[in-house]
Structure formats: C-alpha cells, structure tokens
XYZ file of C-alpha atoms in Angstrom:
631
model
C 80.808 96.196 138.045
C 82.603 93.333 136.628
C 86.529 93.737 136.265
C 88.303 92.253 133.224
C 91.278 90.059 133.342
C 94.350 91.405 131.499
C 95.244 88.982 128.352
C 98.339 87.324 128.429
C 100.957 88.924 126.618
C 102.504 86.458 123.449
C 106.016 85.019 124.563
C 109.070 86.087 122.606
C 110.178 85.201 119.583
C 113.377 83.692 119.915
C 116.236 83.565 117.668
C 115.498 79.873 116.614
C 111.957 80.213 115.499
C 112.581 83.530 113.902
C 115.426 81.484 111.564
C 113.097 78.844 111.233
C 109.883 80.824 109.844
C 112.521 82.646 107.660
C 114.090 79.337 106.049
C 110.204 77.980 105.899
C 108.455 81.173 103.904
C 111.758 82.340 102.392
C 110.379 82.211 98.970
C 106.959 84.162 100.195
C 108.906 87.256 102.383
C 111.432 87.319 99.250
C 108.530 87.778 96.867
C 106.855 90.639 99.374
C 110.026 92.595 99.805
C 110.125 92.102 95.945
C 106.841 93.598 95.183
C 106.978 96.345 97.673
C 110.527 97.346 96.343
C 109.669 100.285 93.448
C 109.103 98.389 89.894
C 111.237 101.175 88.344
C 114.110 99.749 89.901
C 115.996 97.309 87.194
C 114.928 94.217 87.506
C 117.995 92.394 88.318
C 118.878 95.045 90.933
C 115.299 94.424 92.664
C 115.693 90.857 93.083
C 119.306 91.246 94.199
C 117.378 94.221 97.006
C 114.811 91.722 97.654
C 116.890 88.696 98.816
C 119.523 90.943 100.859
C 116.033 92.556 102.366
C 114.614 89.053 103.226
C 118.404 87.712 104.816
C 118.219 90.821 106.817
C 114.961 90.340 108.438
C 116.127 87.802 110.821
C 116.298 90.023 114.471
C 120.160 90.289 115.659
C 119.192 88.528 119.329
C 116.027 87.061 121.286
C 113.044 89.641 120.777
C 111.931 91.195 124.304
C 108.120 90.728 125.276
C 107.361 94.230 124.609
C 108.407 93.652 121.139
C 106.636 90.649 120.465
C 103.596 91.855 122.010
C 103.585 94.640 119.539
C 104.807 91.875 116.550
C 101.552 89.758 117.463
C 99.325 92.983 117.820
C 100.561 94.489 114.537
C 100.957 91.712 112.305
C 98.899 88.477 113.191
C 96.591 87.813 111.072
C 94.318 84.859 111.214
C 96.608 81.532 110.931
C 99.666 83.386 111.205
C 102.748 81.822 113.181
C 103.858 84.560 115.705
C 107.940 83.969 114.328
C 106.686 83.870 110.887
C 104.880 87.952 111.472
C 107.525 89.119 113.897
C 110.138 88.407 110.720
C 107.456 90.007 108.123
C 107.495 92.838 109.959
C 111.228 93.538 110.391
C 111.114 92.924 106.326
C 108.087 95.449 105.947
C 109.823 97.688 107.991
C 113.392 97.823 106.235
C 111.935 97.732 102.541
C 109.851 100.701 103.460
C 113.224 102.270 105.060
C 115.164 101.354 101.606
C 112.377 102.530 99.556
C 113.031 106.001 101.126
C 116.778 106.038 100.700
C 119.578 106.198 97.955
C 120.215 102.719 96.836
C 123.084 101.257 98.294
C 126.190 100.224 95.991
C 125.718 96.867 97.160
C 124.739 93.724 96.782
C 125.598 93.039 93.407
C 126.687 90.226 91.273
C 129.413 90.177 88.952
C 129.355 88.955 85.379
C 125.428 87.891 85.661
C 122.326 89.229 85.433
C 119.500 88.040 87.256
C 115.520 88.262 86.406
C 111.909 86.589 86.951
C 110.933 84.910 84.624
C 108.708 87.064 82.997
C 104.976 86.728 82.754
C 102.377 87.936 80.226
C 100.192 91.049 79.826
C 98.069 90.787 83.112
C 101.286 90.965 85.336
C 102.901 93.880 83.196
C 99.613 95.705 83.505
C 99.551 94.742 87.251
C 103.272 95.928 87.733
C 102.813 99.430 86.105
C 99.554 100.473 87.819
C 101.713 99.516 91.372
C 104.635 101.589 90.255
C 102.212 104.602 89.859
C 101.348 103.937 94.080
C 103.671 104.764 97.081
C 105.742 102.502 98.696
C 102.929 102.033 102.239
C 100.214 101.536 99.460
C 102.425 98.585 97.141
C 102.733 97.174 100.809
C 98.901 97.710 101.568
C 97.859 96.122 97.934
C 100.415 93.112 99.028
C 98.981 92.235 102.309
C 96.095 92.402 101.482
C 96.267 90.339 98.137
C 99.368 88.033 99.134
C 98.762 88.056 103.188
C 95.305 87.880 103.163
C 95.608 90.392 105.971
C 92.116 92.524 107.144
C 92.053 96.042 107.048
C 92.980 96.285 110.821
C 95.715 94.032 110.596
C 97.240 95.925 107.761
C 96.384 99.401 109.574
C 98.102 97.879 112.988
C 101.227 96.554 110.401
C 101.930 99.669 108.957
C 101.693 101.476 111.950
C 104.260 99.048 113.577
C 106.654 99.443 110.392
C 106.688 103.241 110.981
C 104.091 104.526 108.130
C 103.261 107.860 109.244
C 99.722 107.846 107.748
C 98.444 104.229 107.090
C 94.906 105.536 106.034
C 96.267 107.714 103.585
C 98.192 104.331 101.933
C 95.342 102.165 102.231
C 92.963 104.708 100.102
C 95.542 105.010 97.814
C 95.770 101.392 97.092
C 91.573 101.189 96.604
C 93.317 102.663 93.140
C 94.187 99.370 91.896
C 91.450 96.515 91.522
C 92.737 93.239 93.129
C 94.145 90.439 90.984
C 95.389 88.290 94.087
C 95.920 85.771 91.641
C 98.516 87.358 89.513
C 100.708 88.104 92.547
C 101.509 84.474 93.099
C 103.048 84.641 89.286
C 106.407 83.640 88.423
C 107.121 87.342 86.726
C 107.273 88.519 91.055
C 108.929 85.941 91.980
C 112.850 86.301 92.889
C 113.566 82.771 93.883
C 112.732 81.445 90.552
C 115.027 83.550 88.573
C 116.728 83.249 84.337
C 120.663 84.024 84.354
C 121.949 85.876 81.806
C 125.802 87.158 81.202
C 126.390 90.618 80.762
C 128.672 91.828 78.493
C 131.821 89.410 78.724
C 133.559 90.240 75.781
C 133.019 94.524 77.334
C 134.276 93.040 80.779
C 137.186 91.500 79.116
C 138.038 94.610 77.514
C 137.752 96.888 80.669
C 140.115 94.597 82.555
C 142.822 95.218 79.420
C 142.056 98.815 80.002
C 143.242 98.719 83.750
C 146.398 97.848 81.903
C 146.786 99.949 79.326
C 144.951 103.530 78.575
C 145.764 103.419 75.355
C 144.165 100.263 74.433
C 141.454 100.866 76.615
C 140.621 104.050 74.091
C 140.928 101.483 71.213
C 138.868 98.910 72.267
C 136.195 101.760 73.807
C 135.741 103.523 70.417
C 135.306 99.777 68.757
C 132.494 99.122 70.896
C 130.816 102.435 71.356
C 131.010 103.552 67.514
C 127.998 104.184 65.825
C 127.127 102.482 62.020
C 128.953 104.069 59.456
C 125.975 104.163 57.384
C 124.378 106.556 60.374
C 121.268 104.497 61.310
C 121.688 105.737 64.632
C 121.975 104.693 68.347
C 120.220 101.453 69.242
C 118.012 102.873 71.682
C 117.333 100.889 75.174
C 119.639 97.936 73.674
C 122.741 96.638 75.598
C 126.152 97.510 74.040
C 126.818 94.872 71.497
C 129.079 91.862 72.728
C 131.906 91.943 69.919
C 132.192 92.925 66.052
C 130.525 90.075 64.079
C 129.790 90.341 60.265
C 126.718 87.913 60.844
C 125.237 89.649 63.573
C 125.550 92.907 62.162
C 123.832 92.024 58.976
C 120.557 90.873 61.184
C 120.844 94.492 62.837
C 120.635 96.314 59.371
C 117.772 97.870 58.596
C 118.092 98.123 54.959
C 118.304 94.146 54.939
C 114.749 93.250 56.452
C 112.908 91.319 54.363
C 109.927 92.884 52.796
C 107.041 91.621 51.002
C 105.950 92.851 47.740
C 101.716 93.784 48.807
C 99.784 91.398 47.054
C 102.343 88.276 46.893
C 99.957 86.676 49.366
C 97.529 86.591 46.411
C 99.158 84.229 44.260
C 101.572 82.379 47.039
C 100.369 78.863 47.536
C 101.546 79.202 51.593
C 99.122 81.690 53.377
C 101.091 82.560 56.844
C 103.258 85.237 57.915
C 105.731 84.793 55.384
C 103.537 86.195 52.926
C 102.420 89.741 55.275
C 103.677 92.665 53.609
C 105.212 95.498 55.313
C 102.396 98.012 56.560
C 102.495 101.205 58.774
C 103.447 104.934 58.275
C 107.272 104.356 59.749
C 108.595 101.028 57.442
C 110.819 103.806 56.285
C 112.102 104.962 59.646
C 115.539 103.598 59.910
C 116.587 104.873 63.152
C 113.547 102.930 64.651
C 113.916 99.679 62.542
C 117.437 100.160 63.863
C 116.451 100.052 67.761
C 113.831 97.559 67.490
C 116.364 94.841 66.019
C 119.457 95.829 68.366
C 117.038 95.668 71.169
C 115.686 92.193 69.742
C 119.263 91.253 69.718
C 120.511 92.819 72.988
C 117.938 94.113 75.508
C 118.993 96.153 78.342
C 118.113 96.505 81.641
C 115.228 98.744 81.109
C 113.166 97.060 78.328
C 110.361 94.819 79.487
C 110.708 91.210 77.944
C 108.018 88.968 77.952
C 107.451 85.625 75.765
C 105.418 83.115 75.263
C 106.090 79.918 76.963
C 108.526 77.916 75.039
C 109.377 80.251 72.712
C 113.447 80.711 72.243
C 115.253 83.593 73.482
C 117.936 85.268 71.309
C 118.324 87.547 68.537
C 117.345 86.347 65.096
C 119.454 84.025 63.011
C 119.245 86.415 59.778
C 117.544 88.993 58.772
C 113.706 88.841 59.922
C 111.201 90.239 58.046
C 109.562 93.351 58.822
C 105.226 92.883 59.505
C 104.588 96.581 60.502
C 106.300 100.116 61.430
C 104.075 102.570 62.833
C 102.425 104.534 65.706
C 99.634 103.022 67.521
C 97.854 104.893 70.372
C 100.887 106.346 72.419
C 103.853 104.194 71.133
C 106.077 103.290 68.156
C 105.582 99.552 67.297
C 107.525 97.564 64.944
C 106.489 93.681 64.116
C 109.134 91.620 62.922
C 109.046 87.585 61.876
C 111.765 85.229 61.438
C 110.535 82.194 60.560
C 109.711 80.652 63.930
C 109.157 83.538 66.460
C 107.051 87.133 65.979
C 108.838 89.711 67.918
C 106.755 92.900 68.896
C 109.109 95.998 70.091
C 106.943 98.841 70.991
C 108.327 102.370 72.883
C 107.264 105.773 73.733
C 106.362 108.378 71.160
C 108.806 110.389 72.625
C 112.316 109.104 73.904
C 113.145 105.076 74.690
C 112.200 104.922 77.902
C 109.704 102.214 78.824
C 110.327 100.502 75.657
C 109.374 96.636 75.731
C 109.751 93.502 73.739
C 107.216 90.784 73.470
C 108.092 87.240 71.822
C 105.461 84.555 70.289
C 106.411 81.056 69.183
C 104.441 80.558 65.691
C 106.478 78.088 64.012
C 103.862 76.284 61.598
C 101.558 78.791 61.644
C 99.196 78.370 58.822
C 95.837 80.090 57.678
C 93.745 80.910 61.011
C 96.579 80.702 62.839
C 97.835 83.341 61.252
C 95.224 85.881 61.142
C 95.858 88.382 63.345
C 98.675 90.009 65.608
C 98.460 92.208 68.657
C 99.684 95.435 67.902
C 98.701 97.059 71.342
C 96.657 97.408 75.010
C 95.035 99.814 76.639
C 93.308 99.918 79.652
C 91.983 96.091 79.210
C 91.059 96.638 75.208
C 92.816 95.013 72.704
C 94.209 96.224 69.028
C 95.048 93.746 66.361
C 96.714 94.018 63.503
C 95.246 91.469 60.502
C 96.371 88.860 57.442
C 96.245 90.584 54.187
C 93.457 88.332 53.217
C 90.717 89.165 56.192
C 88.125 91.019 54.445
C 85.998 91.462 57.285
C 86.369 91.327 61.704
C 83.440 91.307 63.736
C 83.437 90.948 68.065
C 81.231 88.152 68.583
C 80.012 87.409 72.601
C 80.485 83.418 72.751
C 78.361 83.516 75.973
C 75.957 84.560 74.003
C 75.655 83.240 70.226
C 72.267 84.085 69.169
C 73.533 87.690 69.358
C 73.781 89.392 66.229
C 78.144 90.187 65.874
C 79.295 94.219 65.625
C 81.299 95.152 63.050
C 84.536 95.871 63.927
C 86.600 98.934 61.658
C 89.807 98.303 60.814
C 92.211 100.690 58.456
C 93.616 99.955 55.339
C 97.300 98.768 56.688
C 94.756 96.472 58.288
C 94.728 97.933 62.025
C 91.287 97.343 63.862
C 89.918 99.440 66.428
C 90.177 98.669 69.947
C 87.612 96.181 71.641
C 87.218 94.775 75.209
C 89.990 91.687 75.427
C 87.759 88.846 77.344
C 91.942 87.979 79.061
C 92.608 91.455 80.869
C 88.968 91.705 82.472
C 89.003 90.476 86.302
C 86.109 89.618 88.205
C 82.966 87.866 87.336
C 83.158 86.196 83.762
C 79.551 87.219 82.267
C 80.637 87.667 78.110
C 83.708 86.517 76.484
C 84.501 88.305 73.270
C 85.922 86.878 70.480
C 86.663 88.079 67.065
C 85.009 86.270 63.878
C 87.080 86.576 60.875
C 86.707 86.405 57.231
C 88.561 85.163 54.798
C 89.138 86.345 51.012
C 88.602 83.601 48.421
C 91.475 84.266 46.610
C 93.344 82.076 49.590
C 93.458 78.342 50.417
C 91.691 79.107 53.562
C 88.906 80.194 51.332
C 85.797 82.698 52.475
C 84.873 81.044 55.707
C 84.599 82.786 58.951
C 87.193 81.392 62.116
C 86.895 82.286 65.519
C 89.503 83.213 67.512
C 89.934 84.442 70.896
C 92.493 87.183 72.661
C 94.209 84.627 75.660
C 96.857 87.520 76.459
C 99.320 86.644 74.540
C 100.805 88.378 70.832
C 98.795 85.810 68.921
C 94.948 84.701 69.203
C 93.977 81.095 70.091
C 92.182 79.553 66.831
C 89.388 77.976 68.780
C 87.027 74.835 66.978
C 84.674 72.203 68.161
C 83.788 68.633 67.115
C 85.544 65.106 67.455
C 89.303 65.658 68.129
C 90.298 63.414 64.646
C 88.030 66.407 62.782
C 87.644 69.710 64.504
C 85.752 72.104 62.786
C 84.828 75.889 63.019
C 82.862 77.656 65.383
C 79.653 78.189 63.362
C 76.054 77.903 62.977
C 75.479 75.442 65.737
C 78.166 74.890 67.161
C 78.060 78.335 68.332
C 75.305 76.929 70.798
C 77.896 74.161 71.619
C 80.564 76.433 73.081
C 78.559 79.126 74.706
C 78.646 77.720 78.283
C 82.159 76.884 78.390
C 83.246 80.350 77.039
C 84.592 81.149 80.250
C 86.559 78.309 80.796
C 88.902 79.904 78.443
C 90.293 81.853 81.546
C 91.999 79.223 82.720
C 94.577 78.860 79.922
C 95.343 82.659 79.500
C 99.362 83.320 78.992
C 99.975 79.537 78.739
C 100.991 79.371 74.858
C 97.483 78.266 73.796
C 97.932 77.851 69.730
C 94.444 76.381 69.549
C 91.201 75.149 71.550
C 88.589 72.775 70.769
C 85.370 71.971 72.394
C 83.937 68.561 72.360
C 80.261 67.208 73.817
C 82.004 63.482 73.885
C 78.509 62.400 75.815
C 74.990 62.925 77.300
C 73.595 61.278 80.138
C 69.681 61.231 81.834
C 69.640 62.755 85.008
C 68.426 60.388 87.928
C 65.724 62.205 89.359
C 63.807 62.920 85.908
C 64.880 66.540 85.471
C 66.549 66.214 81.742
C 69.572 65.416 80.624
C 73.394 66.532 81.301
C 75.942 67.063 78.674
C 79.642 66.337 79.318
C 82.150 68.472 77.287
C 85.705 68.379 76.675
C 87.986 71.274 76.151
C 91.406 70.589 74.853
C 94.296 73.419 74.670
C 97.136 72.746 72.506
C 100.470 75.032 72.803
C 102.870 75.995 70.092
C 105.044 74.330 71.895
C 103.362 70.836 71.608
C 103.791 69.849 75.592
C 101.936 71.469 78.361
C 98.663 71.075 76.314
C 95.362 71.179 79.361
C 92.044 69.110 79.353
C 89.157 70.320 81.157
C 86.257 67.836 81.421
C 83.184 69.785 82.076
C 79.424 68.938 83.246
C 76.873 71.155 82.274
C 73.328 70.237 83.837
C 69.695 71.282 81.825
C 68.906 75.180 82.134
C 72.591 76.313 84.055
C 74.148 79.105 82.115
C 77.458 77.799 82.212
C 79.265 74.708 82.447
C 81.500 73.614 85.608
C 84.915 72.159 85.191
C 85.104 69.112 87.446
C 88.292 67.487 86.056
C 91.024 68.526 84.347
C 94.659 67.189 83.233
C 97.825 68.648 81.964
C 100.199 67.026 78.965
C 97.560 64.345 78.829
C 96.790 62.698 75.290
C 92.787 62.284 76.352
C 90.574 64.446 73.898
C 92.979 65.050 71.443
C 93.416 63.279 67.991
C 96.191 60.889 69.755
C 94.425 59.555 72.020
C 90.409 61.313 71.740
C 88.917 58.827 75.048
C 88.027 60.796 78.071
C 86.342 59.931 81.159
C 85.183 62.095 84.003
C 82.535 62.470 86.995
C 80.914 65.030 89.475
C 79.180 64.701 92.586
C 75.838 66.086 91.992
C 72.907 66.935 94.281
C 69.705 66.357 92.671
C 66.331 68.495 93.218
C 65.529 66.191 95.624
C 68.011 66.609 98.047
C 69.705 63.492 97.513
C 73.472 62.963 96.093
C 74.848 60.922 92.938
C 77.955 60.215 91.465
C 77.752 61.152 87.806
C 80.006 59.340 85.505
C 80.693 59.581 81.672
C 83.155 58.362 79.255
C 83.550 58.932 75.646
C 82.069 56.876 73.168
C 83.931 53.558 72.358
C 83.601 53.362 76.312
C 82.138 49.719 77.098
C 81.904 49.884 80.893
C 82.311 52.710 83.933
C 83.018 51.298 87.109
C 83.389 53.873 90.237
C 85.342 52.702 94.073
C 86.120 54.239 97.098
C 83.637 56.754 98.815
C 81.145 55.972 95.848
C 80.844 52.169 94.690
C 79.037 50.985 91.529
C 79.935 49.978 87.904
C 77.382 50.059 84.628
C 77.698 48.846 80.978
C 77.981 51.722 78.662
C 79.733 54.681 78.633
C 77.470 56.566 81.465
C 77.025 55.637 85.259
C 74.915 56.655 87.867
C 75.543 55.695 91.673
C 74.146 57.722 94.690
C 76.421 58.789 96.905
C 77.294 60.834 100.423
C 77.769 64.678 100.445
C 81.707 64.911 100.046
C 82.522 61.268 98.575
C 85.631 60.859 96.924
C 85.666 57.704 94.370
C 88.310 56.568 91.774
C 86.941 56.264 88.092
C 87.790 53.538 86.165
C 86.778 52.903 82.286
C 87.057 49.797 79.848
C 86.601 50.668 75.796
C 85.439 48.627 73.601
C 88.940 47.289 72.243
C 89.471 45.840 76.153
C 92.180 48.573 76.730
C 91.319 50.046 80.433
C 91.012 54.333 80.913
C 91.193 56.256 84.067
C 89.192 59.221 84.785
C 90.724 62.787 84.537
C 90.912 64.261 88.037
C-alpha cells in the first residue's frame, strides 16, 4: 500500500498583503459587496454599505495558518492571489451578516447624495430579477459571473462565509440566466459614482428650526403644502427645493403643451413637436402631476436611467405631453421638451417602483422620430408610433428574403409587444427590426425605414450605402446588411441615433475560393462624440460577418472623413495563412509591416503570413494624403 504525503498547508496571510490585495482590487470587492447588498436598499445608502463593507474586510492582525488554510480551501479559485481571497471572504462573510441585520444608522454623508451612474434596460432588468433571490444566491450569481469561481469553489466559499445551505443558494440562482457581461457595468459600480445635493434650501430651514419652533412650523407648512388648485401629492418625487414661480409653472399640469390631432398633417416639421397627446389618462391630473415633479425632483426610490449625454434636470418650461395611459402593469406618461423625451412609468397601484427614463433627441426629424418605447416585458418590446406610420411590420435582418409579420398596433398608435433583438442574451441567430411606413401626407413621404430596438427609449434609424448618401434599408440592400445584423449588439445602450452599413470593397481570395467583402458599420450618437466603427470581413458562404477592427470617435466611414482601411489574418482551405488587407476606394496603395511584410497598388493586399502575426496597416489615397488601418 502506498502512503500519501500530507500537502503543505498555504502560509498566512499577513497584515501587509491583505492591505495590499485590498488597495489593488478595491474597485472589484467594492462592486461585489455592492451587488450582493439587497437592490431594494436606496441606492445611495448601498454604495455608502458597500464601501464601509469593503474598508472593513481588511483582518484586525496576521491571519493564523488554520485560517488561511481554510481562506485558500474555500475561496481560491484558479489565478487567485491567496491575500486577495482571504480579504473576499471576510467581505462575503460580513455583507451576508449585514444582509441579515437592521441597517445600521451609519455611514452616511451629509448634504450629498451618492449613485452609479446608471445604465440602460439590460442592467435594470438584471438588478430586479437579483432582488427577487436571497442574499447566498446574489452572492452565488456574483462569483460565479464576476469571480469566475467553479461550482466547488463557490460551494467551499459559502460554506466558509457561514451559509447554512449553499446548495439550496446555488439552485436558486440557476433562476437567473447569466449576463456576466452586464455585471462589469458602470450602473454596479460604487467607485464610479454622480453627486447630487439633497435638499439645501430644506437643510437650511431645519437648522433655523433648531432655533426657533415657531419658524420651524412656518417654513415646514411652506414646503410640505400641497397645490392650491389640489392636483395632489407628487408621488415618489423629492420635496421641492424652494418656492419658485418658474418652476412651478413647469410642474402644472394644466400648462403641458398639447397638440391639436391632426396638426402633424399640415405642419411643414414632422418630429415630436407635432405628436398629439394620446392615451386613456391625458386627463389624469394627479398623475401628470407626479410624473413632472418626479421629472423635476426624483427621490431616492425612482429608478433613473438616460441616455448617454443626455442632460439631467427638470425641464426649462412646460414640456409637452406625448402620451398618458396604462400599458401592461404600469401608468406611463411621455413628455418632450424640445431636446430630451422623458418616460415616467409606475405601478398600477401605489408609487412604489416608479422609474424615469431620459433620451437625448434634439434634431430629431422624420425616421428619427418614429417611434417611442412605451414599455418591457420579459425581453419584448412595446412602442408607441408618429402620427403618420400607417403601417409596422417585425422584419428578421438575418434573414431578408423572409416575408415581414404584421405587427397590430391601436388607434392611440400603441403596437403589440415583439421580441427586442437588445434584451436577448446568448447566441445571436435573428435580429428583429421593425419596418415602418410612412403616410404621404408627410415630407418623409410613403417609404418604408428600418429601425432597430438598441435598448434605449428611442430606435436606431439604421441605412446603408456611401457615408456622403446613405440610403434605406430596402430591396437589396436588405441582402447587404443581413450578415452584420448582429453586430448591432455591440452598440446597445451607447446613444446610437443612427447606423449605416457600407461594403467600401471586395477582394479575390488567394487560394481561388471566391471573393470576400469588407463592410463598414458606422454608429452615430445624439450626442455627436463617441460615434463606433466596426470594419468587418465577411468570406463567400459564412452566415455572418466577423468584426476584425473597430474604432471609437473616429471620422473613418462617415461623411467627414468616409476612407477606411482594415485587415484579418485568414487561414485559407489549404491550410496556409494570409494577411488580408482592404481600403476604401480612392485608396492608391496598402502597404502591411511587422509580423506580416508586403505592400500592393490598389486598394486590396494580399501577403501570407504566420499563424498569430501581428502587422501595422498603412494606406496612401489617391490625393497623396497617408491612412492608417482601424485596429
């Protein structure tokens, strides 16, 4: 019988590496303690929980051997630094104690309030199906998604933290499919944080009240009094900051404006401007009345996301009021004011879980302003459409020979719900986009426009063709974007006002097989910056195309600047490897260095090449001025 050597036991973790893996992955434990901390919790008083958690993790002297034996045994996963687990664990272990216990008065800030910046519909769907899971199973989904930890390691973890019943947590959390993705968003993360004052002008007051009672009851009834007109409470809203004629008048219902119905029929603007007011509840003032205080003032409780770019703050006048009514289970009012759509939806019964979604659409015009989002559920998607769409079919992009469904929608111009291609994880194999037409009684005339749901309150318009003249998705063209549809995945929640697809060249393939086709996607943001290029090769018979370079805030593709240049390593049927190079036309000459070596007139080159070469791309156009290529 062969005896078996005892393995060494892991030394302990002193005091100096524990402080070190702490100040290294502070950001990382502050964003686990964050997400395993309940999401019902305000926000500002999570992240406030989350950082005190984190400090707190650091052991009070050197660890004994016992301990880190256990530390190593429990937490290690593959790759992990033994200081960098033994301080996870100590931070699993008390965030699973506080999630048990009353909430202790403290920490808190004074005068501030402090929130993630918030994130789009993916992490607000992601962040209500964890609040619906214990406390051991938010910490299983986390490890497993953010850690990368097995199923042993988190067993042996939660065991070590004190779960009674790992098992039981880690079936629970099989309840919610894995976007490992989304938890590396800003909207969970507490080191990247907005600060906000809370209510000075209240503050100020209270102090006077310290003072004197009798003011106190003055300046209290001031600020707590409801409308004389008897509108009602404003809802989830934060008490208003101070008396303020202007403000007041952007809070009053009876002041929205509203659009006669068929003005958009003889107006020679067709954007949101010209949207009447549609819905069963453009009459409800007490509603109307929530939705703009909240718009003005959100509290604690209301969920606020935006667009990126898009300006915070309550609206400089009056807005104008899009829609009041009830859509699946909520209330949802859609307000306008010029620059920025505002979308306040809450419960059908009571205010809690209300939320407020902004969209920068400033310029907006025709299929830009087509539709709306009016709600989500359960990854489908309802719009709410222009006056002037006379017809909405769901088109599959990946697949344009396909014959487009119908899609109903109302007479306040509601459609029904349809699979959104931007909440669906896993393997992209359709993209569904909605085809739109237009009444001829508007500029934009009886065309049909494609545009596609990217997560956010408004669709991305999406075209194809030469940047200088983009045109719509049709006939053809159809063909033309089908293998890039799911490319579109990579610009979800980013602002997208509009994306165009452009084959800027074609190029033989060396070993006789057909020819390539080399496309260019450009994504433009309301915002104007942050716009993303995606140079993609797509070889003879593959079902999709494969982004192998891409850029961000780059002028390439776009009518600015509409020169791109790009390559791929490719292995042909053969076995053998090439470096595949294409510019757009205008491009004289392609030259390639480093790890693949070659140049060629024209705007294609060819060069064979080792398995894993890395080469710089280099272009010349025709007017002598020199290009790089996108990496």
């Amino acid at each position: 019988m062969q005896s078996q050597e005892a393995a060494p036991r892991p030394p302990a973790v002193d005091l100096e590496q524990a402080e070190a893996a702490l100040v290294e992955h502070y950001p990382r434990l502050t964003r686990l303690a964050y997400l395993v901390l309940p999401p019902t919790l305000p926000r500002t008083r999570r992240v406030l929980t989350a950082h005190a958690l984190t400090q707190r993790a650091l052991p009070r002297a050197q660890s004994s051997k016992a301990e880190a034996t256990a530390t190593a045994t429990a937490t290690n996963g593959p790759g992990t630094d033994p200081a960098y687990a033994h301080v996870r664990l100590h931070l699993l272990r008390t965030a699973l104690k506080t999630t048990r216990t009353p909430w202790p008065p403290l920490p808190r800030v004074w005068g501030l309030r402090l929130f993630p910046r918030p994130g789009g519909a993916d992490e607000l769907t992601l962040e209500q199906r964890l609040s619906s899971l214990s406390a051991p199973a938010r910490a299983v989904y986390v490890l497993r998604g953010l850690e990368k930890l097995t199923d042993t390691h988190i067993r042996d973890v939660l065991d070590a933290a004190g779960v009674e019943d790992p098992q039981t947590a880690m079936d629970e959390a099989e309840g919610v499919p894995p976007h490992d993705a989304l938890l590396d968003s800003p909207e969970f993360d507490p080191c990247s944080l907005q600060a906000r004052p809370t209510d000075l002008i209240r503050r100020r007051h209270h102090m006077k009240a310290a003072l004197a009672a009798t003011a106190a009851a003055a300046v209290c009834g001031a600020l707590l009094a409801l409308p004389s007109d008897g509108w009602g409470a404003d809802g989830p809203a934060a008490p208003p900051y101070a008396q303020n004629p202007a403000a007041e008048a952007a809070l009053a219902p009876d002041r929205l404006t509203r659009v006669p119905k068929d003005a958009w029929k003889t107006s020679a603007r067709t954007d949101f401007s010209v949207w009447p007011a549609r819905g069963a509840l453009t009459t409800d003032s007490a509603l109307l009345r929530r939705a703009l205080a909240v718009w003005a003032r959100p509290g604690e409780s209301v969920r606020v996301s935006a667009t990126p770019g898009t300006p915070a703050g309550a609206p400089p006048g009056p807005p104008q009021l899009l829609y009041a009514g009830e859509v699946d289970s909520a209330r949802v009012v859609l307000l306008y004011d010029g620059l920025r759509l505002a979308r306040y939806a809450e419960p059908k019964k009571g205010t809690n879980g209300a939320a407020l979604d902004f969209a920068r659409v400033d310029g907006a015009t025709g299929a830009e302003a087509n539709a709306v989002v009016l709600d989500r559920v359960d990854g489908n998607v309802r719009y709410l459409t222009a006056p002037w769409v006379t017809k909405v079919e769901v088109r599959d992009l990946t697949k344009p020979s396909r014959t487009p469904s119908t899609l109903p929608v109302s007479a306040n111009g509601v459609t029904d719900l349809f699979a959104s291609p931007a909440l669906r994880p896993g393997t992209c194999r359709s993209w569904n986009v909605l085809q739109l037409s237009g009444s001829a009684q508007t500029r934009t005339g009886t065309g049909t426009r494609l545009v596609t749901d990217l997560g956010e309150l408004t669709p991305a318009r999406l075209t194809a063709g030469r940047p200088s003249a983009p045109r719509e998705v049709t006939g053809a063209l159809l063909d033309a974007w089908s293998p890039y549809a799911c490319s579109l995945a990579a610009v979800r929640g980013e602002g997208v006002r509009s994306v165009n697809a452009w084959e800027y060249a074609r190029q033989p393939l060396p070993d006789g097989t057909g020819t390539a086709g080399w496309v260019c996607t450009r994504a433009e943001t309301w915002r104007g910056d942050g716009t993303r290029v995606l140079a993609q090769f797509h070889g003879p018979g593959g079902a999709s195309g494969a982004v192998v370079a891409r850029a961000d805030g780059s002028p390439a593709c776009g009518a600015r600047d509409p020169h791109v240049l790009a390559g791929v390593l490719w292995k042909s049927g053969t076995g053998n490897w090439y470096l595949l190079a294409a510019g757009s036309r205008g491009t004289s000459s392609v030259t390639a260095t480093g790890g693949a070596q070659g140049s060629a007139q024209g705007n294609v080159l060819t060069v064979r090449a080792e398995k894993g070469a890395r080469a710089e791309l280099k272009g010349t156009l025709s007017d002598g001025r020199a290009i790089t290529g996108l990496r």
